[in-house]
Coordinates of C-alpha atoms and ligand atoms in Angstrom, one line a residue:
M502 CA 0.0 0.0 0.0
V503 CA 1.4 3.4 -0.9
Q504 CA 1.7 6.2 1.6
T505 CA -1.3 8.4 1.3
R506 CA -1.1 11.1 3.8
G507 CA 1.3 13.6 5.3
Q508 CA 3.7 15.6 3.2
S509 CA 6.7 13.4 3.2
R510 CA 8.1 10.5 5.0
T511 CA 10.2 11.6 8.0
P512 CA 13.9 11.0 7.5
S513 CA 15.1 7.8 9.0
K514 CA 18.3 9.0 10.5
K515 CA 20.6 7.2 13.0
G516 CA 22.0 9.0 15.9
G517 CA 21.4 9.8 19.5
K518 CA 19.7 13.1 19.7
V519 CA 18.2 14.5 22.8
A520 CA 14.5 14.7 23.4
L521 CA 13.6 17.7 25.6
N522 CA 10.9 16.1 27.6
G523 CA 13.2 13.9 29.5
S524 CA 13.1 11.0 27.2
P525 CA 16.1 10.1 25.1
A526 CA 15.8 10.3 21.4
L527 CA 16.4 6.9 19.9
D528 CA 18.6 5.2 17.4
P529 CA 15.9 4.3 14.8
D530 CA 17.2 0.7 14.3
T531 CA 17.2 -0.3 17.9
P532 CA 14.2 -0.5 20.2
S533 CA 16.3 0.4 23.2
P534 CA 17.1 4.0 24.0
A535 CA 20.4 5.4 22.6
P536 CA 22.6 7.0 25.2
R537 CA 21.2 10.3 26.3
T538 CA 23.6 13.2 25.6
S539 CA 22.2 15.3 28.3
S540 CA 18.6 16.5 28.5
R541 CA 19.7 19.1 31.1
A542 CA 22.2 20.5 28.6
A543 CA 19.6 20.7 26.0
L544 CA 17.2 22.5 28.3
Q545 CA 19.8 25.1 29.1
K546 CA 20.2 25.9 25.4
H547 CA 16.5 26.9 25.2
G548 CA 14.8 29.7 27.1
Q549 CA 11.3 29.7 28.3
D550 CA 10.3 31.6 25.1
V551 CA 11.1 28.5 23.0
L552 CA 9.9 25.9 25.4
A553 CA 6.8 27.5 26.8
P554 CA 5.7 30.6 24.8
K555 CA 2.6 32.3 26.1
S556 CA -0.4 31.8 23.8
H557 CA -2.3 35.0 22.9
E558 CA -5.0 33.7 20.8
Y559 CA -7.9 31.3 21.3
E560 CA -9.2 28.8 18.8
F561 CA -12.3 26.6 18.9
G562 CA -14.4 29.5 20.5
G563 CA -12.0 30.0 23.5
P564 CA -12.9 28.7 26.9
I565 CA -16.7 28.7 26.2
G566 CA -16.1 26.6 23.0
A567 CA -13.8 24.3 25.0
L568 CA -16.5 23.9 27.6
G569 CA -19.1 23.3 24.9
V570 CA -17.1 20.6 23.2
T571 CA -16.0 19.0 26.5
L572 CA -19.7 18.5 27.4
A573 CA -21.0 17.9 23.9
V574 CA -18.6 15.0 22.9
P575 CA -19.5 12.7 25.9
F576 CA -23.2 13.8 25.5
F577 CA -23.4 12.8 21.9
S578 CA -21.4 9.6 22.4
Y579 CA -24.1 8.5 24.8
A580 CA -27.0 10.1 23.0
M581 CA -26.2 8.3 19.7
F582 CA -26.5 5.0 21.7
F583 CA -29.5 5.8 23.8
F584 CA -31.4 7.6 21.1
C585 CA -30.7 4.9 18.6
N586 CA -30.7 1.3 19.7
E587 CA -32.6 -1.9 19.3
N588 CA -34.9 -1.3 22.3
V589 CA -36.1 2.3 21.4
G590 CA -35.5 2.3 17.6
C591 CA -33.9 5.2 15.9
S592 CA -36.7 7.7 15.0
V593 CA -36.8 11.4 15.9
T594 CA -40.2 11.9 17.4
P595 CA -41.5 13.1 20.8
K596 CA -42.9 9.6 21.6
H597 CA -39.5 8.3 21.0
L598 CA -38.0 10.8 23.5
D599 CA -40.6 9.7 26.1
L600 CA -39.5 6.1 25.6
I601 CA -35.8 7.0 26.1
W602 CA -36.6 9.0 29.2
K603 CA -38.3 5.9 30.7
Q604 CA -35.2 3.9 30.0
F605 CA -33.0 6.5 31.9
G606 CA -32.4 4.3 35.0
V607 CA -31.5 1.3 32.8
G608 CA -29.1 3.4 30.8
L609 CA -27.3 4.6 34.0
K610 CA -26.9 1.1 35.2
E611 CA -25.6 -0.2 31.8
S612 CA -23.2 2.7 31.6
F613 CA -21.7 2.7 35.1
L614 CA -22.5 -0.6 36.8
D615 CA -21.5 -3.0 34.1
V616 CA -18.2 -4.1 35.6
Q617 CA -17.6 -6.6 32.8
G618 CA -17.9 -3.9 30.1
W619 CA -15.4 -1.7 32.0
A620 CA -13.1 -4.6 32.4
I621 CA -13.2 -5.4 28.7
Y622 CA -12.4 -1.9 27.8
F623 CA -9.3 -1.6 30.1
A624 CA -8.1 -5.1 29.2
W625 CA -8.3 -3.9 25.5
Y626 CA -6.4 -0.8 26.2
A627 CA -3.7 -2.8 28.1
F628 CA -3.5 -5.2 25.2
V629 CA -2.8 -2.4 22.8
V630 CA -0.1 -0.9 25.1
L631 CA 1.4 -4.4 25.4
C632 CA 1.5 -4.8 21.6
W633 CA 3.3 -1.4 21.3
A634 CA 5.9 -2.7 23.8
V635 CA 6.5 -6.3 22.6
L636 CA 5.7 -6.4 18.9
P637 CA 8.7 -5.6 16.6
G638 CA 8.7 -2.3 14.9
K639 CA 11.3 0.1 13.5
W640 CA 12.0 3.5 15.1
E641 CA 11.2 6.5 12.9
I642 CA 12.4 10.0 13.6
G643 CA 9.7 12.7 13.6
T644 CA 9.9 16.2 12.3
E645 CA 12.2 18.8 13.7
L646 CA 10.9 20.5 16.9
R647 CA 11.1 24.2 17.6
T648 CA 14.2 23.4 19.7
G649 CA 15.9 21.8 16.7
E650 CA 15.6 18.3 18.2
R651 CA 13.7 15.3 16.9
L652 CA 11.8 12.5 18.7
S653 CA 11.7 8.9 17.8
Y654 CA 8.5 6.8 17.4
K655 CA 8.1 3.1 17.4
I656 CA 6.2 2.1 14.2
N657 CA 4.2 -1.1 14.9
A658 CA 0.6 0.1 14.7
F659 CA -0.1 -2.2 11.7
A660 CA 1.3 -5.2 13.6
T661 CA -1.0 -4.3 16.5
L662 CA -4.0 -4.3 14.1
V663 CA -3.0 -7.6 12.7
A664 CA -2.7 -9.1 16.2
S665 CA -6.1 -7.7 17.1
F666 CA -7.7 -9.1 13.9
V667 CA -6.1 -12.5 14.6
G668 CA -7.6 -12.4 18.1
A669 CA -11.0 -11.5 16.7
V670 CA -10.9 -14.2 14.0
A671 CA -9.7 -16.8 16.7
I672 CA -12.7 -15.9 18.9
I673 CA -15.2 -16.1 16.0
S674 CA -13.8 -19.4 14.7
Y675 CA -13.8 -20.9 18.1
K676 CA -17.1 -19.6 19.5
G677 CA -19.0 -18.6 16.3
P678 CA -20.2 -15.0 15.6
Q679 CA -22.3 -15.0 18.7
G680 CA -19.1 -15.3 20.7
F681 CA -18.0 -11.9 19.4
T682 CA -21.1 -9.8 20.1
F683 CA -19.8 -8.9 23.5
L684 CA -18.5 -5.5 22.3
Y685 CA -21.9 -4.7 20.9
D686 CA -23.6 -6.0 24.1
H687 CA -21.5 -3.9 26.4
W688 CA -21.6 -0.7 24.4
P689 CA -22.7 1.9 27.0
A690 CA -20.1 0.6 29.5
L691 CA -17.4 0.7 26.9
V692 CA -18.3 4.3 26.1
S693 CA -18.2 5.2 29.8
A694 CA -14.8 3.5 30.3
S695 CA -13.3 5.2 27.3
I696 CA -14.5 8.6 28.5
A697 CA -13.0 7.9 31.9
N698 CA -9.8 6.9 30.2
S699 CA -9.7 10.1 28.2
I700 CA -10.5 12.3 31.2
G701 CA -7.8 10.5 33.2
Q702 CA -5.2 10.9 30.4
A703 CA -6.1 14.6 29.8
V704 CA -5.7 15.3 33.6
Y705 CA -2.4 13.4 33.7
V706 CA -0.8 15.2 30.7
Y707 CA -2.1 18.6 31.9
A708 CA -0.5 18.0 35.4
A709 CA 2.7 16.5 33.9
S710 CA 3.1 19.5 31.5
Y711 CA 4.0 21.6 34.6
R712 CA 7.3 19.7 35.1
T713 CA 10.3 21.8 34.3
G714 CA 11.6 21.8 30.7
R715 CA 8.5 20.6 28.9
L716 CA 8.0 21.7 25.3
L717 CA 4.6 23.2 25.1
A718 CA 2.3 23.6 22.1
K719 CA 2.2 27.2 20.8
G720 CA -1.5 27.4 21.2
G721 CA -1.9 25.6 24.5
N722 CA -0.4 27.9 27.1
T723 CA -3.0 30.7 27.5
G724 CA -3.1 30.4 31.3
N725 CA -6.9 29.6 31.2
F726 CA -7.1 26.3 32.9
L727 CA -10.2 24.9 31.1
Y728 CA -8.9 26.0 27.7
D729 CA -5.4 24.7 28.1
W730 CA -6.6 21.4 29.5
F731 CA -8.9 21.0 26.5
I732 CA -6.5 22.0 23.8
G733 CA -3.4 20.4 25.4
R734 CA -0.4 22.2 26.9
E735 CA 2.4 19.8 26.2
L736 CA 3.3 19.2 22.5
N737 CA 4.6 15.6 22.9
P738 CA 3.7 14.2 26.3
R739 CA 5.6 11.0 26.9
I740 CA 6.1 8.5 29.6
G741 CA 9.7 7.5 29.0
I742 CA 9.9 6.5 25.3
F743 CA 6.1 6.0 25.1
D744 CA 4.6 8.8 23.1
I745 CA 1.0 9.3 24.4
K746 CA -0.3 11.4 21.5
T747 CA 0.7 9.3 18.5
F748 CA -0.2 6.1 20.4
N749 CA -3.7 7.3 21.0
E750 CA -4.2 9.0 17.7
L751 CA -3.8 5.7 15.7
R752 CA -4.1 2.6 17.8
P753 CA -6.8 2.1 20.5
G754 CA -9.5 4.1 18.9
L755 CA -9.1 3.2 15.2
I756 CA -8.6 -0.5 15.9
L757 CA -11.5 -0.6 18.4
W758 CA -13.6 1.1 15.6
A759 CA -12.9 -1.8 13.3
L760 CA -13.6 -4.4 16.0
L761 CA -16.9 -2.7 17.0
D762 CA -17.9 -2.9 13.4
I763 CA -17.1 -6.7 13.3
S764 CA -19.0 -7.1 16.5
C765 CA -22.0 -5.3 15.0
A766 CA -21.8 -7.6 11.9
C767 CA -21.8 -10.6 14.3
K768 CA -24.8 -9.3 16.0
Q769 CA -26.6 -8.9 12.7
W770 CA -25.6 -12.5 11.8
V771 CA -27.2 -13.8 15.0
K772 CA -30.3 -11.7 14.6
L773 CA -30.8 -12.8 11.0
G774 CA -30.1 -16.4 11.8
G775 CA -26.9 -16.9 10.0
R776 CA -26.4 -14.2 7.3
I777 CA -25.3 -10.6 7.0
T778 CA -26.7 -8.1 4.6
D779 CA -24.9 -6.5 1.6
S780 CA -25.2 -3.1 3.4
M781 CA -23.3 -4.4 6.4
V782 CA -20.6 -5.9 4.2
L783 CA -20.1 -2.5 2.5
V784 CA -19.9 -0.6 5.8
V785 CA -17.5 -3.0 7.5
A786 CA -15.4 -3.2 4.4
F787 CA -15.2 0.6 3.8
H788 CA -14.4 1.4 7.5
G789 CA -12.0 -1.6 7.7
W790 CA -10.1 -0.4 4.6
Y791 CA -9.8 3.1 6.0
V792 CA -8.4 1.8 9.3
I793 CA -6.0 -0.6 7.6
D794 CA -4.8 2.2 5.3
A795 CA -4.3 4.6 8.2
L796 CA -2.3 2.1 10.3
F797 CA -0.3 0.8 7.4
N798 CA 0.8 4.4 6.7
E799 CA 1.5 5.1 10.3
T800 CA 4.6 7.3 9.6
A801 CA 2.5 9.7 7.6
I802 CA 0.9 11.1 10.8
L803 CA 4.3 12.3 12.1
T804 CA 4.0 15.3 9.7
Q805 CA 0.4 16.1 10.3
M806 CA -0.6 19.2 12.3
D807 CA -2.1 17.2 15.2
I808 CA 1.3 15.8 15.9
T809 CA 3.6 18.6 14.8
T810 CA 1.7 21.6 16.1
D811 CA -1.2 20.7 18.4
G812 CA -0.9 19.7 22.0
F813 CA -2.5 16.7 23.5
G814 CA -5.4 17.6 25.7
F815 CA -9.0 16.4 26.3
M816 CA -10.1 17.3 22.8
L817 CA -7.7 14.8 21.2
S818 CA -7.9 12.2 24.0
V819 CA -11.7 12.0 23.9
G820 CA -11.6 12.4 20.1
D821 CA -9.2 9.5 19.7
L822 CA -10.5 7.2 22.4
T823 CA -14.3 7.8 22.4
W824 CA -15.5 9.8 19.4
V825 CA -13.6 7.8 16.7
P826 CA -14.6 4.3 17.8
F827 CA -18.1 4.9 19.1
I828 CA -19.3 7.5 16.6
Y829 CA -17.5 6.4 13.5
S830 CA -19.1 3.0 13.9
L831 CA -22.6 4.3 14.1
Q832 CA -23.7 3.0 10.7
A833 CA -22.6 -0.5 11.5
R834 CA -24.4 -0.5 14.9
Y835 CA -27.5 0.8 13.2
L836 CA -27.5 -1.9 10.6
A837 CA -27.0 -4.5 13.3
F838 CA -30.6 -4.0 14.5
V839 CA -32.1 -2.5 11.3
P840 CA -30.8 -4.8 8.5
V841 CA -31.0 -3.2 5.1
D842 CA -30.8 -5.3 1.9
L843 CA -29.6 -3.0 -0.9
G844 CA -29.6 -5.2 -3.9
Y845 CA -27.1 -5.1 -6.8
A846 CA -28.0 -1.7 -8.2
A847 CA -27.8 0.2 -4.9
T848 CA -24.6 -1.7 -3.9
A849 CA -23.0 -0.8 -7.2
G850 CA -24.0 2.9 -6.8
I851 CA -22.6 3.1 -3.3
L852 CA -19.4 1.3 -4.4
F853 CA -19.0 3.9 -7.1
V854 CA -19.4 6.8 -4.6
N855 CA -16.9 5.3 -2.2
G856 CA -14.5 4.5 -5.1
L857 CA -14.8 8.0 -6.4
G858 CA -14.0 9.5 -2.9
Y859 CA -11.2 7.0 -2.3
W860 CA -9.6 7.8 -5.7
I861 CA -9.7 11.6 -5.1
F862 CA -8.4 11.1 -1.6
R863 CA -5.6 8.8 -2.5
D864 CA -4.6 10.5 -5.8
S865 CA -4.5 14.0 -4.3
N866 CA -2.6 12.8 -1.2
G867 CA -0.3 10.9 -3.6
E868 CA 0.4 13.9 -5.8
K869 CA 1.4 16.0 -2.7
N870 CA 3.4 13.2 -1.1
D871 CA 5.4 12.7 -4.4
F872 CA 5.9 16.4 -4.7
R873 CA 7.0 16.9 -1.1
N874 CA 9.3 13.9 -1.5
G875 CA 11.0 15.7 -4.4
T876 CA 9.4 13.9 -7.4
N877 CA 6.7 15.1 -9.8
P878 CA 5.8 12.0 -11.9
K879 CA 2.7 13.7 -13.5
N880 CA 4.8 16.8 -14.4
L881 CA 2.3 19.1 -12.6
K882 CA 2.7 22.8 -12.6
Y883 CA 3.8 24.6 -9.4
M884 CA 4.8 28.0 -8.1
E885 CA 7.9 29.0 -6.2
T886 CA 7.6 30.7 -2.8
K887 CA 10.0 32.9 -0.9
T888 CA 10.4 30.2 1.7
G889 CA 12.1 28.0 -0.9
R890 CA 9.1 25.5 -0.8
K891 CA 7.0 25.1 -3.9
L892 CA 3.2 24.8 -4.1
L893 CA 1.4 22.7 -6.7
T894 CA -1.0 24.7 -8.9
S895 CA -2.3 22.0 -11.3
G896 CA -3.6 18.4 -10.9
W897 CA -5.8 18.0 -7.8
W898 CA -4.1 20.8 -5.9
G899 CA -5.0 23.1 -8.8
R900 CA -8.7 22.3 -8.5
S901 CA -9.1 23.1 -4.8
R902 CA -6.8 23.9 -1.9
H903 CA -7.9 20.7 0.0
P904 CA -8.9 18.1 -2.6
N905 CA -8.0 15.3 -0.1
Y906 CA -10.7 16.6 2.2
M907 CA -13.2 16.4 -0.7
G908 CA -12.3 12.8 -1.3
D909 CA -12.6 12.0 2.4
L910 CA -16.0 13.7 2.6
I911 CA -17.4 11.8 -0.4
M912 CA -16.3 8.6 1.3
S913 CA -18.1 9.6 4.5
L914 CA -21.3 10.0 2.5
A915 CA -20.8 6.5 1.0
W916 CA -20.5 5.1 4.5
S917 CA -23.9 6.3 5.5
L918 CA -25.8 5.5 2.3
P919 CA -26.0 1.8 3.1
T920 CA -28.3 2.6 6.0
A921 CA -30.9 3.9 3.5
F922 CA -33.1 6.8 4.4
N923 CA -35.4 5.7 7.2
T924 CA -33.8 8.0 9.8
P925 CA -31.3 10.9 9.6
I926 CA -29.3 9.7 12.6
P927 CA -26.7 7.5 10.7
Y928 CA -26.0 10.6 8.6
M929 CA -24.7 12.4 11.6
Y930 CA -21.2 11.2 10.7
P931 CA -20.8 13.0 7.3
V932 CA -22.4 16.2 8.9
Y933 CA -19.9 16.2 11.7
F934 CA -17.1 15.4 9.3
L935 CA -18.0 18.3 7.1
V936 CA -17.8 20.7 10.1
L937 CA -14.5 19.1 11.2
L938 CA -12.9 19.4 7.8
V939 CA -14.2 22.9 7.0
H940 CA -12.8 24.0 10.4
R941 CA -9.5 22.2 9.8
Q942 CA -9.2 23.7 6.3
R943 CA -9.5 27.2 7.8
R944 CA -6.9 26.4 10.4
D945 CA -4.6 25.0 7.8
D946 CA -5.1 28.0 5.5
A947 CA -4.3 30.4 8.3
A948 CA -1.1 28.4 9.1
C949 CA -0.1 28.4 5.4
K950 CA -0.8 32.2 5.2
E951 CA 1.6 32.6 8.2
K952 CA 4.2 30.3 6.6
Y953 CA 4.0 31.6 3.0
G954 CA 2.7 35.2 3.4
A955 CA 2.0 37.0 0.2
D956 CA 2.8 33.8 -1.8
W957 CA -0.2 32.1 -0.2
D958 CA -2.5 35.0 -1.3
K959 CA -1.1 34.4 -4.8
Y960 CA -1.8 30.7 -4.6
C961 CA -5.3 31.4 -3.4
K962 CA -5.9 33.6 -6.4
I963 CA -4.8 30.8 -8.7
V964 CA -6.8 28.2 -6.7
P965 CA -9.8 30.0 -5.3
W966 CA -11.8 27.0 -4.2
R967 CA -11.1 25.7 -0.6
I968 CA -12.5 22.1 -0.8
F969 CA -15.2 21.6 -3.5
P970 CA -14.5 23.3 -6.8
Y971 CA -17.3 25.7 -7.8
I972 CA -19.1 25.1 -4.5
Y973 CA -16.8 26.1 -1.6
Ligands
NDP1127 N1 -11.0 10.6 9.3 C1 -10.7 11.7 10.0 O1 -11.3 11.8 11.1 C2 -9.7 12.7 9.6 C3 -9.1 12.5 8.4 N2 -8.2 13.5 7.9 C4 -7.5 13.2 6.6 O2 -6.1 13.3 6.8 C5 -5.5 13.7 5.6 C6 -4.4 14.7 5.9 O3 -5.0 16.0 6.3 P1 -4.3 17.2 7.0 O4 -3.3 16.7 7.9 O5 -5.4 18.0 7.6 O6 -3.6 18.1 5.9 P2 -3.1 18.0 4.4 O7 -2.7 16.6 4.0 O8 -4.2 18.5 3.6 O9 -1.9 18.9 4.3 C7 -2.0 20.3 4.4 C8 -0.6 20.8 4.1 O10 -0.3 20.5 2.7 C9 0.7 21.5 2.2 N3 0.1 22.1 1.0 C10 -1.0 22.8 0.9 N4 -1.3 23.2 -0.4 C11 -0.3 22.6 -1.1 C12 0.0 22.6 -2.5 N5 -0.7 23.3 -3.4 N6 1.1 22.0 -2.9 C13 1.9 21.3 -2.0 N7 1.7 21.3 -0.7 C14 0.6 21.9 -0.3 C15 0.8 22.6 3.3 O11 2.0 22.2 4.1 P3 3.5 22.5 3.5 O12 3.4 23.5 2.5 O13 4.2 22.9 4.8 O14 4.0 21.2 3.0 C16 -0.4 22.3 4.2 O15 -0.2 22.8 5.5 C17 -6.5 14.2 4.7 O16 -6.7 13.3 3.6 C18 -7.8 14.3 5.6 O17 -8.9 14.1 4.8 C19 -7.9 14.6 8.7 C20 -8.6 14.8 9.9 C21 -9.5 13.9 10.4
LIG1128 C1 -15.3 15.9 18.3 C2 -13.9 16.0 18.6 C3 -13.5 16.0 20.0 C4 -13.1 16.0 17.6 C5 -11.6 15.9 17.8 C6 -11.1 15.6 16.4 C7 -10.6 14.2 16.3 C8 -11.8 13.2 16.4 C9 -9.9 14.1 14.9 C10 -8.8 15.1 14.8 C11 -7.9 14.6 13.8 C12 -8.1 13.3 13.7 C13 -7.5 12.3 12.8 C14 -7.9 11.1 12.6 C15 -9.1 10.6 13.4 C16 -9.9 11.7 14.0 C17 -9.1 12.8 14.6 C18 -8.5 12.2 15.9 C19 -7.2 10.0 11.8 C20 -6.4 9.3 12.8 C21 -8.2 9.1 11.1 C22 -7.6 8.1 10.2 C23 -6.9 8.9 9.1 O1 -6.3 8.1 8.1 C24 -5.8 9.9 9.6 C25 -4.6 9.1 10.1 C26 -5.3 10.8 8.5 C27 -6.5 10.8 10.7 C28 -5.5 11.8 11.3 C29 -6.3 12.9 12.0

């Protein structure tokens, strides 16, 4: 599989560099830490202005926005379950609300007193950490930090995915599909445990960021407790050589998403007495492929803004650990109790929409990756900038400034179409995703404007559309 995201592969250099946050940078070929030069010496080189610059601007609506998202994400993660499940159905009517209200006590019990569900979640999390520690993987060096140093990351997310799939297949082969419905059956407890995990981690990294010498994210040090806790103060929180942000971004949430989908398919199999619908096959395959693709290209995230620029706070912890697995799998969970048979024509139509989205997503990311890696196989036009970096002005990047987002958004629609049109709830994912990517595009454009100055304005004149040509 080719690399699809990020700008370029991070250089795989040998050599013992110093990581500021107390963890030694690593020789990429050895899983054991290279000798530390002296983190204290490195600290002395950099003043507080470099390590912990004060942030003067709020994003995401400032502290009020931070509070809103902090409350909204857990609320919606529960609501999507309690408003849409096999006992109450998935309609949007006052009668339905009344029914949900009557189930409130049961919901509380299922969420907080289901010890087995909580145990499953934390056993799962421990398993993923263990895989990180014991499975082989090469060490890759990340992008240069503000301090001039680089951190190393163990690349074995794909091996973790394979180990998880092998485990799931073993359970299903041994016990049958009914033996793998336990994730579906403990859903509210799993949501609660993941929220508890994300709160715990956000509190930990916030407190740990006050240790001396931590490198803070430029936007996460406003001095407002709620906002900084939400956005994340420290850029690369680590426990020794374990990088908390990259670990959470790719492994526990994304793999759990794929496993929840499989569990939903097993539930449908049991419900229908030994078959799964074409719509379920499509959803599980589309999601599964997306997860495989992300984990196979693990190194690509090392150049993404979440890793290079943003801190790790509650927004990312709850996004990675709760939102991704439990909201992104909504369509599969819906189909588990409302089976939809699409037939050949609708299946072909949806395959076409997903294929179109995937092609745009992959081809546009590929064009940029090639270009940032110093090649231009399609001989695309580009413009020079004063920074010395070039910007593509033809091909996908000549059609809009974020063609890769367009592809991703088209795919997100294809993931909801298999649920048909009985209720709008399974379409919540593409709606959320549109909001996320429009916001992300604006943040990225602002960052590019800062980076390229007047050259970015010139590029925007050549390529006026932000995501969708002739629309936005
Ligand atoms: N499923 C999900 O929940 C999410 C998925 N994604 C996906 O992740 C992928 C990566 O997205 P993201 O990290 O946001 O950023 P992008 O991959 O879109 O990268 C943006 C960067 O590309 C460079 N760039 C911009 N224009 C040009 C050009 N014309 N020529 C060359 N380089 C250019 C700039 O950096 P520079 O010039 O410095 O190289 C810019 O900062 C996307 O496909 C997105 O859809 C993202 C978020 C969530
Ligand atoms: C509602 C809320 C708290 C949102 C926080 C946003 C996060 C859910 C997303 C921010 C960037 C993300 C990325 C992915 C998942 C969603 C979050 C965490 C990603 C890991 C999905 C798989 C992709 O292939 C990816 C690796 C490009 C992507 C990276 C960004």
